[in-house]
mmCIF file of C-alpha atoms and ligand atoms in Angstrom:
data_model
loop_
_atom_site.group_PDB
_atom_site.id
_atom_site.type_symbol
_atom_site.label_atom_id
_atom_site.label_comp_id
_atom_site.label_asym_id
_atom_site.label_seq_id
_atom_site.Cartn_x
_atom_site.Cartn_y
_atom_site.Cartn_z
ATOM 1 C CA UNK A 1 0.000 0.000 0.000
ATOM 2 C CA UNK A 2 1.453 3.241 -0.984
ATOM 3 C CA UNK A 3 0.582 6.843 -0.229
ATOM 4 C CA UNK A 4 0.644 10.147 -2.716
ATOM 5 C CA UNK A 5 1.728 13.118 -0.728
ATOM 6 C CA UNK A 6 4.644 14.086 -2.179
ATOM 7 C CA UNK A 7 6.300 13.449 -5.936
ATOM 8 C CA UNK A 8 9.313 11.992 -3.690
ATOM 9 C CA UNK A 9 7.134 9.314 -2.724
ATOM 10 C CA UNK A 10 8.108 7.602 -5.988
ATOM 11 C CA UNK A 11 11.124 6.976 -7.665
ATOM 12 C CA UNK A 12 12.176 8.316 -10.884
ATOM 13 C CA UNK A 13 11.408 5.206 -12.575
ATOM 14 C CA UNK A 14 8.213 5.055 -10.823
ATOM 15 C CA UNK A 15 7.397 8.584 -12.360
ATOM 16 C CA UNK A 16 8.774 7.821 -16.237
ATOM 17 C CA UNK A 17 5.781 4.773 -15.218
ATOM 18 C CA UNK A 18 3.331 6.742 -14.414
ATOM 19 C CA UNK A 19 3.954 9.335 -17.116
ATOM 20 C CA UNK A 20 4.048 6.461 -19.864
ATOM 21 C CA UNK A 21 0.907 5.182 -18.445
ATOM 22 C CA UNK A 22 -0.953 8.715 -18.520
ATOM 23 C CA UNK A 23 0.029 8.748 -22.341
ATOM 24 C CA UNK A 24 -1.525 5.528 -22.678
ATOM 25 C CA UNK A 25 -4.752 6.398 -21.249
ATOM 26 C CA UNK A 26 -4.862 9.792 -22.519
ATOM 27 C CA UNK A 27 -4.499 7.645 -26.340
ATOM 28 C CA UNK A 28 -7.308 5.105 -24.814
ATOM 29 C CA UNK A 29 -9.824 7.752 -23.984
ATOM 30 C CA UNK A 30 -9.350 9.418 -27.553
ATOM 31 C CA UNK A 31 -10.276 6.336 -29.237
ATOM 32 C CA UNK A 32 -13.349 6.338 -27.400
ATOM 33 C CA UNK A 33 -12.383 2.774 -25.673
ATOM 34 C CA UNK A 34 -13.656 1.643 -22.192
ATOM 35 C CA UNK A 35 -10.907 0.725 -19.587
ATOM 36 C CA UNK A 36 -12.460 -0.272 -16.172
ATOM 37 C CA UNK A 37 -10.258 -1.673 -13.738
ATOM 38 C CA UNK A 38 -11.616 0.136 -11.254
ATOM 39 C CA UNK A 39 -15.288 -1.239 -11.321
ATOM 40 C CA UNK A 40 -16.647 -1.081 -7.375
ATOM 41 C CA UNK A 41 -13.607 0.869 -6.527
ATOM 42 C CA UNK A 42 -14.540 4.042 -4.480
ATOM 43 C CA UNK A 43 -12.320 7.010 -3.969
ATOM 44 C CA UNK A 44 -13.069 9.539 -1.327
ATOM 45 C CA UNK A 45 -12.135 13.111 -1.745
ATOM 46 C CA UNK A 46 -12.243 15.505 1.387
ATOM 47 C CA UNK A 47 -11.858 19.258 -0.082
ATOM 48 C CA UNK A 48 -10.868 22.196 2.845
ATOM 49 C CA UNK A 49 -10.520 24.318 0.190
ATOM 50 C CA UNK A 50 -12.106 25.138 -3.317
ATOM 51 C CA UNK A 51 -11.679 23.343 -6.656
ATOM 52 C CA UNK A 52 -12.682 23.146 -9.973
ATOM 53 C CA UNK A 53 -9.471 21.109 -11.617
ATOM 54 C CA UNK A 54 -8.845 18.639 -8.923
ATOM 55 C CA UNK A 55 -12.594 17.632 -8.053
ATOM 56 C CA UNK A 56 -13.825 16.973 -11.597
ATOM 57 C CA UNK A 57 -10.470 15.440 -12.741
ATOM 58 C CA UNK A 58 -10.624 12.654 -9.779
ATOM 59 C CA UNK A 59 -14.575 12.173 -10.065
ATOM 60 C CA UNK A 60 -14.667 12.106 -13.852
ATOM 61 C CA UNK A 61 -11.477 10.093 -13.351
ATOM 62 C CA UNK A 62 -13.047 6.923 -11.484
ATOM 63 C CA UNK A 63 -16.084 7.385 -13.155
ATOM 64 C CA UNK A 64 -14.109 6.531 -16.751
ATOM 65 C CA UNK A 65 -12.126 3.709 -14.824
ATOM 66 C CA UNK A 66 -15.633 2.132 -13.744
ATOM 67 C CA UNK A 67 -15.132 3.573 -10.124
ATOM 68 C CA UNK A 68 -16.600 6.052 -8.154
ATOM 69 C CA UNK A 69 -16.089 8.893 -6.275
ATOM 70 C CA UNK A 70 -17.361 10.593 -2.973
ATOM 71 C CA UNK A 71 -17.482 14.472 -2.586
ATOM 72 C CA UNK A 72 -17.102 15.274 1.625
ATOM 73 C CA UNK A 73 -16.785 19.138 2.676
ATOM 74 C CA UNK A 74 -15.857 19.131 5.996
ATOM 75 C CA UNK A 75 -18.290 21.779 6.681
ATOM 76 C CA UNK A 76 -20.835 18.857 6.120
ATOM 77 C CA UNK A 77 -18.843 16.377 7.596
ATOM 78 C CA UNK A 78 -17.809 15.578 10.967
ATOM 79 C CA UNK A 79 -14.185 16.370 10.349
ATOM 80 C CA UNK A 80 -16.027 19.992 10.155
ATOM 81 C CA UNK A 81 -17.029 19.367 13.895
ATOM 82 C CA UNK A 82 -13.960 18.199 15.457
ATOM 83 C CA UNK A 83 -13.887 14.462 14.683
ATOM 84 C CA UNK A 84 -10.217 14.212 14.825
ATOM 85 C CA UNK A 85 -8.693 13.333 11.413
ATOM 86 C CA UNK A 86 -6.988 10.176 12.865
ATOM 87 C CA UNK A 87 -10.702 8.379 13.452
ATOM 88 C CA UNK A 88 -11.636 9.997 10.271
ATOM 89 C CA UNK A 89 -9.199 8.030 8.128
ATOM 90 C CA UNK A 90 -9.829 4.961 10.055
ATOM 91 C CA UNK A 91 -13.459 4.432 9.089
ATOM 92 C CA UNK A 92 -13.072 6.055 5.703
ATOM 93 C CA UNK A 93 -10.162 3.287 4.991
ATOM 94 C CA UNK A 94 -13.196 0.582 6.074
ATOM 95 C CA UNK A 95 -15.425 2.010 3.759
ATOM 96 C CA UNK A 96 -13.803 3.313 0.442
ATOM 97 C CA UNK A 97 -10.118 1.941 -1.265
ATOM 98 C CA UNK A 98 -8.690 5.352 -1.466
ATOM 99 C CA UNK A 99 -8.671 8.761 0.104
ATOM 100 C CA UNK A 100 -7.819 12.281 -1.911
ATOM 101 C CA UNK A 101 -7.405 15.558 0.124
ATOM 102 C CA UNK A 102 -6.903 19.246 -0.531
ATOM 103 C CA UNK A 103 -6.172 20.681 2.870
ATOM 104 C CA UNK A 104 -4.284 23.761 4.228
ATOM 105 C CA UNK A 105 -2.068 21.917 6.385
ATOM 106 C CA UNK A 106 0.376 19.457 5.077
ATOM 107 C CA UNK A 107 0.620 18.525 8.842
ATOM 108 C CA UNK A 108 -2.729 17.086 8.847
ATOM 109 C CA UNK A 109 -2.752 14.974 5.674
ATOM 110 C CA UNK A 110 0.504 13.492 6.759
ATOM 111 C CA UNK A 111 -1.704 12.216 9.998
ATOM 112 C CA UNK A 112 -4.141 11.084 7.988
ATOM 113 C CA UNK A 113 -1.724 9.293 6.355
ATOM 114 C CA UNK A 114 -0.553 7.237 9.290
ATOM 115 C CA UNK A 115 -3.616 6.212 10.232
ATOM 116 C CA UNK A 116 -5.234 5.508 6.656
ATOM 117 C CA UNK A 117 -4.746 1.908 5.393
ATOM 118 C CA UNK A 118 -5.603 2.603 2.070
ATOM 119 C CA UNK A 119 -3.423 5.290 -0.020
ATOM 120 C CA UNK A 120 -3.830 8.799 0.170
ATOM 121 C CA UNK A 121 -3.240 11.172 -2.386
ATOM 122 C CA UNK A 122 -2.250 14.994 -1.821
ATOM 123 C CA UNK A 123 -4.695 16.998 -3.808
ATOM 124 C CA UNK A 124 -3.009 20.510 -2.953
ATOM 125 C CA UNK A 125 -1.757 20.930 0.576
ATOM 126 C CA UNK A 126 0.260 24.643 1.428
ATOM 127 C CA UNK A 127 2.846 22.482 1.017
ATOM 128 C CA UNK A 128 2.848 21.414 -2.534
ATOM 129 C CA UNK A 129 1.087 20.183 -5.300
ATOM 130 C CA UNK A 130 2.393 16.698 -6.786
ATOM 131 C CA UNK A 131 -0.914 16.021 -8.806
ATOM 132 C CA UNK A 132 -0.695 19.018 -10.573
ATOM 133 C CA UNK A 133 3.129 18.253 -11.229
ATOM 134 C CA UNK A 134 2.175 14.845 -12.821
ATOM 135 C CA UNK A 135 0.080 16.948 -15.786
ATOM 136 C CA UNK A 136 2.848 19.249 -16.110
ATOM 137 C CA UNK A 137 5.831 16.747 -16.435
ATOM 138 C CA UNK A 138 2.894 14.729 -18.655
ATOM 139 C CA UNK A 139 2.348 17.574 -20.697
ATOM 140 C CA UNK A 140 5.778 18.944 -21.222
ATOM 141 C CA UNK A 141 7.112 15.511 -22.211
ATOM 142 C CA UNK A 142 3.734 15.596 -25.101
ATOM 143 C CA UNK A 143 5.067 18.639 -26.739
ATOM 144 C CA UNK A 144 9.157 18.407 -26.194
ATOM 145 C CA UNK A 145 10.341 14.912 -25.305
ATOM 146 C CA UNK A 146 11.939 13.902 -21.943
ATOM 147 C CA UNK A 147 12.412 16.819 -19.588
ATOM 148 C CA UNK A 148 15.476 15.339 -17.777
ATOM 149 C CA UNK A 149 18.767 17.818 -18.416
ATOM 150 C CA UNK A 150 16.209 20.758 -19.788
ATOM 151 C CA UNK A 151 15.752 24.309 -18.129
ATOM 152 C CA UNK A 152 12.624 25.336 -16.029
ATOM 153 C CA UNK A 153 12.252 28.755 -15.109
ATOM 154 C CA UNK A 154 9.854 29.319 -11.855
ATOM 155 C CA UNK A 155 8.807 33.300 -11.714
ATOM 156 C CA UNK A 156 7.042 34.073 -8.893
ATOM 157 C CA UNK A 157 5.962 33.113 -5.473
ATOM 158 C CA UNK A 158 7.662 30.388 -3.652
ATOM 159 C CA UNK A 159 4.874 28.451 -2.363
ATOM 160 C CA UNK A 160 3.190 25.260 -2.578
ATOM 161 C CA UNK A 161 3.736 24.684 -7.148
ATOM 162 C CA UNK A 162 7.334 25.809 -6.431
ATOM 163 C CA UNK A 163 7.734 23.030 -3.560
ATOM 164 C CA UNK A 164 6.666 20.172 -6.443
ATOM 165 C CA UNK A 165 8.978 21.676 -9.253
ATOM 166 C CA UNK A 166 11.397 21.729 -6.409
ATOM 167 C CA UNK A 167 10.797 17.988 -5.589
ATOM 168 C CA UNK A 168 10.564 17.098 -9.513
ATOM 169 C CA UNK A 169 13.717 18.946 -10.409
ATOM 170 C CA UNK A 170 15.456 16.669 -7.691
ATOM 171 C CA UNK A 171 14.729 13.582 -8.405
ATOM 172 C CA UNK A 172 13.950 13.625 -12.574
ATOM 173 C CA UNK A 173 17.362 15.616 -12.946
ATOM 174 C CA UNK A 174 16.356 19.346 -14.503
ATOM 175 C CA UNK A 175 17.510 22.520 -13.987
ATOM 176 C CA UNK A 176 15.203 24.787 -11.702
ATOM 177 C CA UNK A 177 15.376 28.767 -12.067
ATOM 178 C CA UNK A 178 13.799 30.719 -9.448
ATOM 179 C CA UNK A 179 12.984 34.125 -9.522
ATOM 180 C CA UNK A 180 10.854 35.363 -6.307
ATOM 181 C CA UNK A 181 10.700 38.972 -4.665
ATOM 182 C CA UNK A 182 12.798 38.898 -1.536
ATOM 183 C CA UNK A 183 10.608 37.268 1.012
ATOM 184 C CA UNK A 184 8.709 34.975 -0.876
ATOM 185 C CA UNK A 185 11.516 32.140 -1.493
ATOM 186 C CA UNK A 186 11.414 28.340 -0.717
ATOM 187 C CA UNK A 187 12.313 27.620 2.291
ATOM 188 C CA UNK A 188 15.782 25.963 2.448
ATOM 189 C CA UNK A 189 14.568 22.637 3.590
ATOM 190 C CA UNK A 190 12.489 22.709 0.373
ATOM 191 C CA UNK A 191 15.294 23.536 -1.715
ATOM 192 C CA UNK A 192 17.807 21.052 -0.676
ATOM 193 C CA UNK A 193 15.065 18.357 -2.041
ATOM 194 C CA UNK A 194 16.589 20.196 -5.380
ATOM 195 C CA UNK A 195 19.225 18.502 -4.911
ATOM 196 C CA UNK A 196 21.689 20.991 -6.607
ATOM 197 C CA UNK A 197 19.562 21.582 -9.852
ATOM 198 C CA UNK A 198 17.527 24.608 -8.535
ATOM 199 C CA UNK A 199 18.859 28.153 -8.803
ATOM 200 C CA UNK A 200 17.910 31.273 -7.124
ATOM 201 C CA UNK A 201 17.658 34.706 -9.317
ATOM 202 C CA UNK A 202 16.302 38.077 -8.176
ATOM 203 C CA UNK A 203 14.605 39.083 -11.745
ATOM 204 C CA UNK A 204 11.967 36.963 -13.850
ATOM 205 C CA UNK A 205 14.408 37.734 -16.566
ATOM 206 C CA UNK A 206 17.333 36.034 -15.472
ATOM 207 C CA UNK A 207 15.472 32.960 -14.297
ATOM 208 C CA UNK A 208 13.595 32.829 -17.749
ATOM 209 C CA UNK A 209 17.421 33.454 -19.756
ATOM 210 C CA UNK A 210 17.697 29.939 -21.948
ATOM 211 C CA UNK A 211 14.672 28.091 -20.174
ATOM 212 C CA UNK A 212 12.377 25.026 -22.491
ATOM 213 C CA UNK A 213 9.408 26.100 -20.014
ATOM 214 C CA UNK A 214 8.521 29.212 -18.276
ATOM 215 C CA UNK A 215 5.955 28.514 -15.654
ATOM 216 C CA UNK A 216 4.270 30.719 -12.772
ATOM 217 C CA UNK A 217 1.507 30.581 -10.402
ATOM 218 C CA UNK A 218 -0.816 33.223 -8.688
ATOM 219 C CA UNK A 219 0.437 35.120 -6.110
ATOM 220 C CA UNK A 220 -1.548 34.772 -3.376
ATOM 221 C CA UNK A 221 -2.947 31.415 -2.906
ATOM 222 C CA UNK A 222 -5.588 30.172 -1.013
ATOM 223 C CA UNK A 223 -5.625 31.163 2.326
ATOM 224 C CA UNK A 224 -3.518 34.312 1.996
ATOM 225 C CA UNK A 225 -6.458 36.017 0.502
ATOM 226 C CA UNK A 226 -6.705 39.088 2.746
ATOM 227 C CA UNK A 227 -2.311 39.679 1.508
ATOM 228 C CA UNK A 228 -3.144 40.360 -1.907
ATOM 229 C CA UNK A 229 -2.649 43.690 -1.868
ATOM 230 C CA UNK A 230 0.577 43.645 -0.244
ATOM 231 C CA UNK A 231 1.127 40.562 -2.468
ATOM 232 C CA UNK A 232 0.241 42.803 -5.513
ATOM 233 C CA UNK A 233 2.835 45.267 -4.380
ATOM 234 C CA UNK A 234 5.976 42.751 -3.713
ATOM 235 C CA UNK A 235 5.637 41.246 -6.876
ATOM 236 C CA UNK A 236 5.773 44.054 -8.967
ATOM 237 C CA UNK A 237 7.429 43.045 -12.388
ATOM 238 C CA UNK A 238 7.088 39.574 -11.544
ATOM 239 C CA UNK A 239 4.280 39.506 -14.404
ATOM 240 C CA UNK A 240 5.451 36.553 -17.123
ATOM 241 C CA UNK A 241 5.202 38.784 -20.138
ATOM 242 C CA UNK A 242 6.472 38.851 -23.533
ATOM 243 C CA UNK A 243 9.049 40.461 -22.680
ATOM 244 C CA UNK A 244 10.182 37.302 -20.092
ATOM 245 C CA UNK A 245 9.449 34.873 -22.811
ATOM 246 C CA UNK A 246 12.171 36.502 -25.246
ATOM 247 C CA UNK A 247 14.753 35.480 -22.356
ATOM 248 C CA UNK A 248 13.635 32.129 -22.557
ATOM 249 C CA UNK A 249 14.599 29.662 -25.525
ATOM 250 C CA UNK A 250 12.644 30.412 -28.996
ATOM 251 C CA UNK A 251 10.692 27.634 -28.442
ATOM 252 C CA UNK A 252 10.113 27.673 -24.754
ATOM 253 C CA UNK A 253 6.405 26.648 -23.473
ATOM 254 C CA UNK A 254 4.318 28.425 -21.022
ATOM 255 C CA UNK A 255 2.239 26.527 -18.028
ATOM 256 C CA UNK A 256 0.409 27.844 -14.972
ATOM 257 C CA UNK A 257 -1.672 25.402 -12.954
ATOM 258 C CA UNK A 258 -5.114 27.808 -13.118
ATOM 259 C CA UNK A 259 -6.566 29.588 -12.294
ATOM 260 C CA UNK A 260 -4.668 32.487 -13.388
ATOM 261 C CA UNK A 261 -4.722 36.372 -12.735
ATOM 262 C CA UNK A 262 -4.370 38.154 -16.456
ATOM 263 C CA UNK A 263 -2.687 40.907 -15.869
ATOM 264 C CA UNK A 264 -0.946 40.052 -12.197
ATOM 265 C CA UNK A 265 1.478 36.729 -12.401
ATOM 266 C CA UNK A 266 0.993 36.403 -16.327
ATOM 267 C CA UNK A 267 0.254 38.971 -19.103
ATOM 268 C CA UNK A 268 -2.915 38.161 -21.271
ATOM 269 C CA UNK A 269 -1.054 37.706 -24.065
ATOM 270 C CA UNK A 270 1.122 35.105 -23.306
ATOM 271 C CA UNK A 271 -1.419 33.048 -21.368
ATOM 272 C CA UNK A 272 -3.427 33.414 -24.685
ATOM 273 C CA UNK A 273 -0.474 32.901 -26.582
ATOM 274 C CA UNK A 274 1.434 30.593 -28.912
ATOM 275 C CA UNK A 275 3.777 29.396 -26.388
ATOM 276 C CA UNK A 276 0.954 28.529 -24.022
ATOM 277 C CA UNK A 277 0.022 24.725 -23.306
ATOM 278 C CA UNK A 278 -2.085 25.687 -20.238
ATOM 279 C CA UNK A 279 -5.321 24.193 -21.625
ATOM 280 C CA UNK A 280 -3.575 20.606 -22.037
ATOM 281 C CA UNK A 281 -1.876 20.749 -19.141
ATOM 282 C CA UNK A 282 -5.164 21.450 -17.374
ATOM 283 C CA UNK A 283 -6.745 17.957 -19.349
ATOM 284 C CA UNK A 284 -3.578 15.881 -18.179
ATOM 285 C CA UNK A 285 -4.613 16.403 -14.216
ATOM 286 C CA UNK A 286 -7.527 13.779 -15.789
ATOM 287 C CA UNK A 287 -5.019 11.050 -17.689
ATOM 288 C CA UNK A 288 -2.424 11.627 -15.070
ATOM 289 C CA UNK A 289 -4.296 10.948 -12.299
ATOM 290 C CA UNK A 290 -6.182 8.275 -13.716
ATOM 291 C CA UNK A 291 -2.571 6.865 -14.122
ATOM 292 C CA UNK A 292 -1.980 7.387 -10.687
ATOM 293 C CA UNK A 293 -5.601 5.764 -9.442
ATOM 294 C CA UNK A 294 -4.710 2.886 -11.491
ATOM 295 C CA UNK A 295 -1.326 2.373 -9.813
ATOM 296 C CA UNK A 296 -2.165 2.866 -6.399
ATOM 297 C CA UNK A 297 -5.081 0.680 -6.672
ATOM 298 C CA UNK A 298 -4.600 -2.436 -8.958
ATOM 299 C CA UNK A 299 -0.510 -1.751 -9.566
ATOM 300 C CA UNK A 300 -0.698 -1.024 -13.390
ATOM 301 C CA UNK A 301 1.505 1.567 -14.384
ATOM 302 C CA UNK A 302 4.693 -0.621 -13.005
ATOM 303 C CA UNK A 303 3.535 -3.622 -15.601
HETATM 304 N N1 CP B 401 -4.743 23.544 -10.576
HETATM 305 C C1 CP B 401 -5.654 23.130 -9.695
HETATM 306 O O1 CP B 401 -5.375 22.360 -8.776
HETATM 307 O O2 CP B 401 -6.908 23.626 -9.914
HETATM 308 P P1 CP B 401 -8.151 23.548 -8.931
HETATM 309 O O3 CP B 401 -7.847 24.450 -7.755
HETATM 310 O O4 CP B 401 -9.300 24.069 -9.753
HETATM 311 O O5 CP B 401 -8.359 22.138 -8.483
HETATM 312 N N1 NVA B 402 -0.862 28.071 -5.253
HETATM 313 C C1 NVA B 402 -2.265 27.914 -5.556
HETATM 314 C C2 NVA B 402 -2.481 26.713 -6.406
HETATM 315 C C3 NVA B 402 -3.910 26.469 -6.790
HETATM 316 C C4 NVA B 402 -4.096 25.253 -7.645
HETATM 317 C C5 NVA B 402 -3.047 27.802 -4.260
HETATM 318 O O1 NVA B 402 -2.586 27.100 -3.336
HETATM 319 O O2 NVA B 402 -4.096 28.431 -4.153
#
């Protein structure tokens, strides 16, 4: 039984897997074929915060692999009313073969965790965001080939999306520029899981300079809603624009997670742009995941 909080939880083979896998679904879905391992699986999905990506790519998810899937807000759930997490994931692992939660403290999913015995995935903690990072390294691989020894440029804040291209540049061997106002970097815990293939810049210029993919995120995530305006104000030229993209390589792509600001973390015309893959790196959180259900739950992607 294996758990999916972090992208380190696997090993780089396990990812290239996974990856393969997503392609093959992705290809199985377009021809319109049924593939149901998952008939009379259930996954349950506990959401602390909003989502629009995550919920419908996990529910239509089990739905295509002949599963199903269980909405819970804890404000209509006892979690909501102090039932401690670790009794929570005890009865939910009696009653469904797989747990998925978005919650604002990593802390808490990593209990759940221990006391689950059936895997949990991280669906966006303030931590990071290894689901999402699945679709990206899926969808960058689609449109340029292996990723490993290519440039990433990260321009922005240093939060939870820069923790899982921290954790990806580690352990699939990339190089990781960073450009964040002062204040907003990674902590250095999280970028020692670089492992020596992330570096630090002060302008969105310099981190772009050479890069394959330029990607961002907004700058105040959920939960730091009532610092956007002093948000707004630190990252002041921080905005991916065209004039970013010219630093990067001819060819380089443009992803952001979504949603996205126009006009704050990433100019409307390069979100709308050439360059920009966001709307099939949004459809890979579907084939991705699906990937990962599959592998958690009947052991597929590893043959
Ligand atoms: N990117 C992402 O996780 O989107 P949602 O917040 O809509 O799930
Ligand atoms: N950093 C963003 C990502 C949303 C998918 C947030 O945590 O709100």
């Amino acid at each position: 039984m294996r758990h999916f909080l972090s992208l380190c939880d696997c090993s780089a083979d396990e990812i290239d897997a996974l990856l393969r896998r997503a392609a093959e679904l992705k290809a199985i879905q377009r021809r319109g074929e049924l593939h149901q391992p998952l008939t009379g699986r259930v996954l349950g999905m506990i959401f602390e915060k909003a989502s629009t990506r995550t919920r419908v790519s996990f529910e239509s998810g089990m739905a295509q692999l002949g599963g199903h899937a269980i909405f819970l807000a804890p404000e209509h759930a006892q979690l909501g009313r102090g039932e401690p997490i670790e009794d929570t994931a005890r009865v939910l692992s009696r009653m469904v073969d797989a747990v998925m939660i978005r919650t604002f403290a990593h802390a808490g999913l990593e209990r759940f965790a221990a006391y689950a015995s059936v895997p949990v995935i991280n669906g966006l903690s303030d931590y990071n965001h290894p689901c999402q990072l699945l679709a990206d390294l899926q969808t960058f691989i689609e449109h340029r080939g292996p990723i490993s020894g290519r440039r990433v440029a990260w321009i922005g804040d240093g939060n939870n999306m820069c923790t899982s291209w921290i954790e990806a540049a580690g352990l699939l061997d990339f190089e990781l520029q960073i450009a964040t106002p002062p204040g907003y970097r990674p902590p250095e815990a999280v970028l020692e899981q670089g492992r020596g293939r992330v570096t630090l810049f002060d302008t969105p210029r310099e981190a772009a300079a050479g890069a394959d993919l330029v990607t961002t995120d907004v700058w105040a995530s959920m939960g730091q809603e009532e610092e956007q305006a002093q948000r707004e104000a630190a990252f002041t030229g921080f905005c991916v624009d065209a004039t970013v993209m010219a630093a990067a390589a001819p060819d380089a792509l443009f992803m952001h997670c979504l949603p996205a600001h126009r006009g704050e973390e990433v100019s409307a015309e390069v979100f709308e742009g050439p360059q920009s893959v966001v709307w099939d790196e949004a459809e890979n959180r579907l084939h991705a995941q699906k990937a990962l259900l599959e592998w958690l739950l009947v052991g597929a992607a590893d043959g």
